[in-house]
Coordinates of C-alpha atoms and ligand atoms in Angstrom, one line a residue:
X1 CA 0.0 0.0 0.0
X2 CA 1.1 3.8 -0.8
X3 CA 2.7 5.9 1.7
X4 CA 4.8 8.7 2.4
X5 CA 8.1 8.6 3.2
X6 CA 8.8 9.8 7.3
X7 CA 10.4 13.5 6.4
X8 CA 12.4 15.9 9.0
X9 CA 9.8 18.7 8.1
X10 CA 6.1 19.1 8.3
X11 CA 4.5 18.3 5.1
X12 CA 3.6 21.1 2.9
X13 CA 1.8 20.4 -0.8
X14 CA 5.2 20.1 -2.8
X15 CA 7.1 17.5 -0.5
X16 CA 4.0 15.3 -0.3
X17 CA 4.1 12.3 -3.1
X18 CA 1.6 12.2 -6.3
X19 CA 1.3 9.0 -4.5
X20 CA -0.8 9.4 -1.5
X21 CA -2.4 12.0 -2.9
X22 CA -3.7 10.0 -5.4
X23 CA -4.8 7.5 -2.9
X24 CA -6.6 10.0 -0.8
X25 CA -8.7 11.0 -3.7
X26 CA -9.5 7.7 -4.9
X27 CA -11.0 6.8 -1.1
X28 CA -13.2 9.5 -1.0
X29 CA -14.0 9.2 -4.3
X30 CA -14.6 5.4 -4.3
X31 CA -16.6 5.6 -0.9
X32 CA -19.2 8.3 -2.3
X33 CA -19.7 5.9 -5.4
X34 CA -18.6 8.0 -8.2
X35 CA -15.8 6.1 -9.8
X36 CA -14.2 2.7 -9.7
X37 CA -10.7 2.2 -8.3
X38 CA -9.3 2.3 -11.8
X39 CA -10.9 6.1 -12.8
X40 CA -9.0 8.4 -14.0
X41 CA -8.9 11.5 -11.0
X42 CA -8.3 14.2 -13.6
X43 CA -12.1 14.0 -15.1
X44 CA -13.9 17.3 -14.3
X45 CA -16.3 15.2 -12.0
X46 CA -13.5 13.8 -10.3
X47 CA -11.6 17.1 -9.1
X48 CA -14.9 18.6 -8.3
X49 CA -15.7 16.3 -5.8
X50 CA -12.3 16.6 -4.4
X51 CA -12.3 19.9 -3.6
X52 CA -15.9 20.2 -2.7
X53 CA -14.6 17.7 0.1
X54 CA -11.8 19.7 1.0
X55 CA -9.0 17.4 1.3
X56 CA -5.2 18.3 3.4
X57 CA -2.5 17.0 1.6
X58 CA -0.5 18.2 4.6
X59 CA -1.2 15.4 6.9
X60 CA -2.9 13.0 4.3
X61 CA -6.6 13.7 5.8
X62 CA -9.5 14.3 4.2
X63 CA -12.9 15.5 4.7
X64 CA -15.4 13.3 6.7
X65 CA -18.9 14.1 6.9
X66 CA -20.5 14.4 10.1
X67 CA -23.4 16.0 12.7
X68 CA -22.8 17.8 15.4
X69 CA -24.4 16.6 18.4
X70 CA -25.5 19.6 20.1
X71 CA -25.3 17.5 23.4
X72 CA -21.7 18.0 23.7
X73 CA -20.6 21.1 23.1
X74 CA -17.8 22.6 25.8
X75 CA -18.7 26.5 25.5
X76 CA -14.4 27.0 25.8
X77 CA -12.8 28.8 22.8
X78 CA -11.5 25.7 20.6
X79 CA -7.6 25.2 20.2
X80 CA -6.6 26.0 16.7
X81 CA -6.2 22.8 14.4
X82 CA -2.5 24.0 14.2
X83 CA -1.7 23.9 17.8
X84 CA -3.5 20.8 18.1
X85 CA -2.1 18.7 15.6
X86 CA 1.8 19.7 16.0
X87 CA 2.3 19.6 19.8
X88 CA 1.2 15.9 20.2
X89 CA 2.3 13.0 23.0
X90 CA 2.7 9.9 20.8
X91 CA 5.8 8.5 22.1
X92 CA 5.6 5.7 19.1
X93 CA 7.1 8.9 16.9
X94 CA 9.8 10.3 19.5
X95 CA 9.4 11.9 22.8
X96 CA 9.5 15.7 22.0
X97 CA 6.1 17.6 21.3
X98 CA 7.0 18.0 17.8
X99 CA 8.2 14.6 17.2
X100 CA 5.1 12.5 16.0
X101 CA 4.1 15.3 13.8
X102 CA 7.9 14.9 12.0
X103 CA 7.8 11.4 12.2
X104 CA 4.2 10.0 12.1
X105 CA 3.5 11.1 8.8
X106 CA 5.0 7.2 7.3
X107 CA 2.2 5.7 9.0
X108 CA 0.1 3.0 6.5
X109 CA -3.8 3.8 8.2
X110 CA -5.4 1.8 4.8
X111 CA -5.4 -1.2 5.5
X112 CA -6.5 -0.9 9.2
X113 CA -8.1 -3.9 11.1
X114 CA -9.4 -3.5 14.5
X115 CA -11.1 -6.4 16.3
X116 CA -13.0 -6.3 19.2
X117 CA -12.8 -9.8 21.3
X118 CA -12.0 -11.5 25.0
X119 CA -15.7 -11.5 27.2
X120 CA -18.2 -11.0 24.2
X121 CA -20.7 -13.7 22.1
X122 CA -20.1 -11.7 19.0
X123 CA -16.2 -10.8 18.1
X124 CA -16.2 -8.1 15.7
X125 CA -13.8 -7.5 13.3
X126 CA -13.9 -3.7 11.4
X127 CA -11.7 -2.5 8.6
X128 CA -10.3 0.7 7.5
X129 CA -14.0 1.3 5.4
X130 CA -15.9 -0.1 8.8
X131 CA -14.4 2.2 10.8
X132 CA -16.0 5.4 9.1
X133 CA -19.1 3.5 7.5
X134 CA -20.5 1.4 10.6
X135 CA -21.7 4.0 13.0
X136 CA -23.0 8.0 12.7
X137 CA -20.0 10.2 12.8
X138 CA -20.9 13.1 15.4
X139 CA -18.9 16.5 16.0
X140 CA -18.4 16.6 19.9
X141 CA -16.1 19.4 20.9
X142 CA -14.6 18.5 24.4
X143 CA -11.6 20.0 27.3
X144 CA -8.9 17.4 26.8
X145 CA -6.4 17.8 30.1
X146 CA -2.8 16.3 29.8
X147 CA -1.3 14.9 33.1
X148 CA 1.5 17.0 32.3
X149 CA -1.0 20.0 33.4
X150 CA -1.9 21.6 29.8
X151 CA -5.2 21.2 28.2
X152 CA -6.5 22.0 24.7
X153 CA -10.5 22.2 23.3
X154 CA -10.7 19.8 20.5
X155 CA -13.6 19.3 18.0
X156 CA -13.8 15.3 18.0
X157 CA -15.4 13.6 15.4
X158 CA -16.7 10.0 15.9
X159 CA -19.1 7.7 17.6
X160 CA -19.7 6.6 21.2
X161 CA -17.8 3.6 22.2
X162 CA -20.9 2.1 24.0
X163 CA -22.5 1.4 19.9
X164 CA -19.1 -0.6 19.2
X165 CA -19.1 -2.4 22.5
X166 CA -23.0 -3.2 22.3
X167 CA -22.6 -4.8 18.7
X168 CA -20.5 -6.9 20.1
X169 CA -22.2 -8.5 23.2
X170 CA -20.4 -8.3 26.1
X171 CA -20.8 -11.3 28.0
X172 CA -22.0 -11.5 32.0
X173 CA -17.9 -11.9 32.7
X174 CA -17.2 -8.5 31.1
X175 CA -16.0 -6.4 33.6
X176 CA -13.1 -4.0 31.9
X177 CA -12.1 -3.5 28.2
X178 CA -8.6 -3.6 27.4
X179 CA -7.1 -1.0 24.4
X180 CA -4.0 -1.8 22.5
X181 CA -2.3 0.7 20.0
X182 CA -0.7 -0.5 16.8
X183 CA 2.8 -2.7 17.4
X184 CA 4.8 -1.8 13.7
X185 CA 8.1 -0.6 14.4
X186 CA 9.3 -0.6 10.9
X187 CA 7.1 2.7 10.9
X188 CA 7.1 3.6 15.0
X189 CA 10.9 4.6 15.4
X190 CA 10.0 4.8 18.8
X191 CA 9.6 1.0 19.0
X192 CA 12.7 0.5 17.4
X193 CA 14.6 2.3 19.9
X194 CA 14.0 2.9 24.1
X195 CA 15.7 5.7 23.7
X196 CA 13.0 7.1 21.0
X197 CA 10.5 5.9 22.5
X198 CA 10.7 7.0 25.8
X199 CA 12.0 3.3 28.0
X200 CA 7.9 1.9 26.9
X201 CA 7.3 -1.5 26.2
X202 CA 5.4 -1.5 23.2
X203 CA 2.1 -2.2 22.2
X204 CA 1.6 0.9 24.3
X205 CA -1.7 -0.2 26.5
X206 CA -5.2 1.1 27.8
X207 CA -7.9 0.3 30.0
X208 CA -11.4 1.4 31.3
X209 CA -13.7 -0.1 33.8
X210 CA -16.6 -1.7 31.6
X211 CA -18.9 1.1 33.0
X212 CA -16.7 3.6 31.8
X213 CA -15.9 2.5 28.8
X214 CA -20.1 2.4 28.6
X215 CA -20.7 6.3 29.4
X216 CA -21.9 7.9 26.8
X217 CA -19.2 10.8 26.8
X218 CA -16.9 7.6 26.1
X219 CA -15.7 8.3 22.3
X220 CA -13.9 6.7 19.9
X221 CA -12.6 9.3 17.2
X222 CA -12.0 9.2 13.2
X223 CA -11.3 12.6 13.2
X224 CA -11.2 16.3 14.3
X225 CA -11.6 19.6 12.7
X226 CA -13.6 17.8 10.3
X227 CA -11.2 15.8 8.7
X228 CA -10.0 12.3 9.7
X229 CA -7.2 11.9 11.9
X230 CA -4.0 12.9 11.1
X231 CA -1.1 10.2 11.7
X232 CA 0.2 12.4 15.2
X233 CA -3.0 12.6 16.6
X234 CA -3.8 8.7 16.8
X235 CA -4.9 7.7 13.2
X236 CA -6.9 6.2 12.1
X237 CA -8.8 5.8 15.5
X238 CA -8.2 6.3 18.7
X239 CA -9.7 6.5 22.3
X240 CA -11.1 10.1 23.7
X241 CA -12.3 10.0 27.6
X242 CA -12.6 14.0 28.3
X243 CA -13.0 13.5 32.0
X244 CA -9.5 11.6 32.3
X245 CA -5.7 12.8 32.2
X246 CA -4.9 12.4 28.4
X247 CA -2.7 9.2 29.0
X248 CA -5.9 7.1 28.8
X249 CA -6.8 8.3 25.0
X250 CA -5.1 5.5 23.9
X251 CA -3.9 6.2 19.9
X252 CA -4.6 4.0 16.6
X253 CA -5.9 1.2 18.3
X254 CA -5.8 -2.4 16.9
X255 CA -7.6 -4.8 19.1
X256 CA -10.2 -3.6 22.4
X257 CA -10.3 -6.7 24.4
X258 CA -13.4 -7.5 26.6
X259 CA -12.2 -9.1 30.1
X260 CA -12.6 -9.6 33.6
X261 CA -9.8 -8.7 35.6
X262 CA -8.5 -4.9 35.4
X263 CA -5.9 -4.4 32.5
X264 CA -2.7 -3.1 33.0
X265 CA -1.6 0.2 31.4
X266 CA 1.4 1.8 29.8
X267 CA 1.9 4.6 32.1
X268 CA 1.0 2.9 35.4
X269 CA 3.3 0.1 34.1
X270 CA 6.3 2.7 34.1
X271 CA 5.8 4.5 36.7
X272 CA 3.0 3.3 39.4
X273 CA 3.7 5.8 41.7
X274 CA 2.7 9.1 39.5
X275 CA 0.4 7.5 36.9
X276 CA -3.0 5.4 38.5
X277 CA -4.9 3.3 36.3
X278 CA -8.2 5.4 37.0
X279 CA -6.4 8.7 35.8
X280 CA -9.7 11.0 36.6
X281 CA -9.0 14.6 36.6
X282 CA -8.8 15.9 39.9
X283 CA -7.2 19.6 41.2
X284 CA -7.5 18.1 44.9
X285 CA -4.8 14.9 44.3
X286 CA -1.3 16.5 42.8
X287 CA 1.0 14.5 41.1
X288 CA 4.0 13.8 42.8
X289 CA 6.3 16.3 40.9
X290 CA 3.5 19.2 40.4
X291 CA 0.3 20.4 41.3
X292 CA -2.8 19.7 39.2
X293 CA -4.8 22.4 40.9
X294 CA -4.4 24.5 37.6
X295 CA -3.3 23.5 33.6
X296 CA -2.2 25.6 31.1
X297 CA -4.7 26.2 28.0
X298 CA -2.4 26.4 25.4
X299 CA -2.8 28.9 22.5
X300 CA -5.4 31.2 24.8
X301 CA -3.4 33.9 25.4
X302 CA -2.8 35.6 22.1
X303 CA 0.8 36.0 21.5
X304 CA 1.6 35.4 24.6
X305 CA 0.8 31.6 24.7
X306 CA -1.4 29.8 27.4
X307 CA -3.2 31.7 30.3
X308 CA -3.5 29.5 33.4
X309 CA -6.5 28.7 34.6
X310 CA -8.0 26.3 37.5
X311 CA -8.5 22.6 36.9
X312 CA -12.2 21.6 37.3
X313 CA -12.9 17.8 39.2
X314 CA -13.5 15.8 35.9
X315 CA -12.7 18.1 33.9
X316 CA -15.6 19.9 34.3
X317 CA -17.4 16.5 33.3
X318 CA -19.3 16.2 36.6
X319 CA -21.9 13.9 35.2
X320 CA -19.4 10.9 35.8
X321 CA -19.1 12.1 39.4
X322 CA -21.6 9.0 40.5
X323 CA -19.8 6.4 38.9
X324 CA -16.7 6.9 41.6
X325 CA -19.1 7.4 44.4
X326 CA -17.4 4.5 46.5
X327 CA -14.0 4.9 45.5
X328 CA -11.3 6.4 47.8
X329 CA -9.8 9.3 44.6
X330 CA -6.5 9.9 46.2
X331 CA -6.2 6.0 46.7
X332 CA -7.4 4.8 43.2
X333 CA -5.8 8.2 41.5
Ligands
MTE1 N1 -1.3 6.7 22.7 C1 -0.2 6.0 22.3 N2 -0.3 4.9 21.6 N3 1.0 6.5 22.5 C2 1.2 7.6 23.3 O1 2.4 8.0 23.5 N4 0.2 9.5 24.6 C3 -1.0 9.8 25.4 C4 -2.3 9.7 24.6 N5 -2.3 8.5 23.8 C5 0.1 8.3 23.8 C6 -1.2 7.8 23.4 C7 -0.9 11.1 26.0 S1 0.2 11.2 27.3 C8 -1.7 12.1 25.6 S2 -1.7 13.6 26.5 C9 -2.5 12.1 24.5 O2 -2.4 10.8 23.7 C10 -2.2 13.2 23.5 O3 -3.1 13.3 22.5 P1 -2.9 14.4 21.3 O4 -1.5 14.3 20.9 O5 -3.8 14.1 20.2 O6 -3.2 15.7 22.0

């Protein structure tokens, strides 16, 4: 399958290949019906559907169509699609903020598989088609809160996790569902090398209670800013919990795994002391090296950068409050 080579720069029009771009337009193309695999792209129908669509060669995305769901709407001034998709924690590219939108941009998204197994009557198996064509793709625009105490307001695009996990019958043993990202270090340079990628073990590794993964503010994402997801930001699907530290937003998953005993995860794996596996946002419990009492929200001070502002208990998501109601937070952080 077609795909660009990793570069040192961000992508711009000229360095991206004839190649993918070529492949981007024959997906959309192919999945509204118009032509055959085979069609020529530089019919006059062909280009006009393109642009009408508004692909970005810059991060091989395109276009996805969508509602929004007036439900979930934080009232927060939204991040800028630039901030969001070039300071990015995705230790599979390199460490540094700017690393995985350098090195990401290699990743092969088409063909995807993700299978859905473990505690359920039905195993599910979706490809890179399924994961855009099984389910309504909603616009939810939610606070997303780092552990390392910044935070950014994203427009998500995708479909409650509760629709996937419902198609495939959970069985009476379910109890937790277990994420795992993508294992491919001939792309990830950052499971190639511990140095790279941070001293992880890869397949970097998720987890949610079963009711959690069950809340309807539970989303799995295609895409933000109306586009699908660009490589950095967890292509092509990954995990958004908005009332948890970032860490759980598990990247380009592979395989969600039903099962009965509590999962491990990467960060808790590394370092148990600073990183729980219930990772809820809470101002009242700091982390050992800094207080989360406040977070920076970056890009909301003009040219000054981030103001500062206080960190709400969930992330402002209080409507999760009652699923913790007899659990110690400072114990199960
Ligand atoms: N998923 C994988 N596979 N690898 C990672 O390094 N980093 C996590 C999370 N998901 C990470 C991951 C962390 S620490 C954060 S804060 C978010 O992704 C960042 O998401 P963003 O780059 O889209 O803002």
């Amino acid at each position: 399958m077609a795909k660009l080579k990793t570069v040192d720069q961000p992508l711009t029009e000229n360095n991206v290949t004839s190649e993918s771009l070529f492949k981007n337009r024959r997906n959309i193309l192919k999945s509204m019906g118009f032509v055959g695999a085979g069609a020529l792209l530089t019919t006059p129908q062909s280009s006009t559907a393109f642009s009408l669509f508004g692909d970005d060669p810059q991060f091989q995305t395109r276009a996805l169509p969508h509602k929004k769901n007036s439900n979930y709407i934080a009232s927060d001034a939204i991040t800028s699609e630039a901030k969001a998709t070039s300071y990015n924690n995705f230790y599979e590219f390199g460490t540094g903020k700017d690393d995985p939108k350098d090195n990401a941009q290699g990743l092969t998204v088409d063909p995807w598989s993700l299978i859905v197994d473990g505690e359920v009557e039905k195993p599910l198996k979706l490809d890179y088609d399924a994961l855009y064509n099984s389910f309504d793709i909603e616009e939810r625009i939610y606070r997303f809160r780092c552990v390392e105490a910044w935070s950014m307001v994203i427009p998500w695009l995708g479909f409650p996790l509760h629709k996937l996990l419902n198609k495939a019958l959970p069985t009476s043993k379910a109890r937790y569902v277990a994420f795992e990202t993508l294992y491919r270090p001939e792309e990830m340079p950052g499971q190639k090398s511990r140095f790279v990628g941070g001293g992880i073990d890869y397949p970097y590794v998720e987890g949610l209670r079963l009711d959690e993964a069950m809340h309807p503010l539970t989303l799995m994402s295609v895409g933000l800013y109306g586009k699908t997801l660009p490589p950095q930001n967890g292509a092509p699907i990954r995990l958004v919990v908005p009332w948890k530290y970032g860490f759980k937003s598990i990247k380009s998953v592979v395989r969600i795994r039903l099962t009965s005993t509590q999962p491990a995860n990467t960060w808790n794996i590394l370092q148990p002391r600073e990183y729980g596996f219930y990772a809820n946002v809470n101002p009242k419990v700091s982390h050992p090296r800094w207080s989360q009492a406040t977070e920076r929200r970056l890009g909301s001070g003009g040219l000054l950068g981030s103001q500062r502002i206080a960190t709400q208990a969930f992330n402002g998501y209080s409507e999760v409050a009652s699923l913790y109601k007899d659990l110690d937070l400072s114990k199960y952080f």
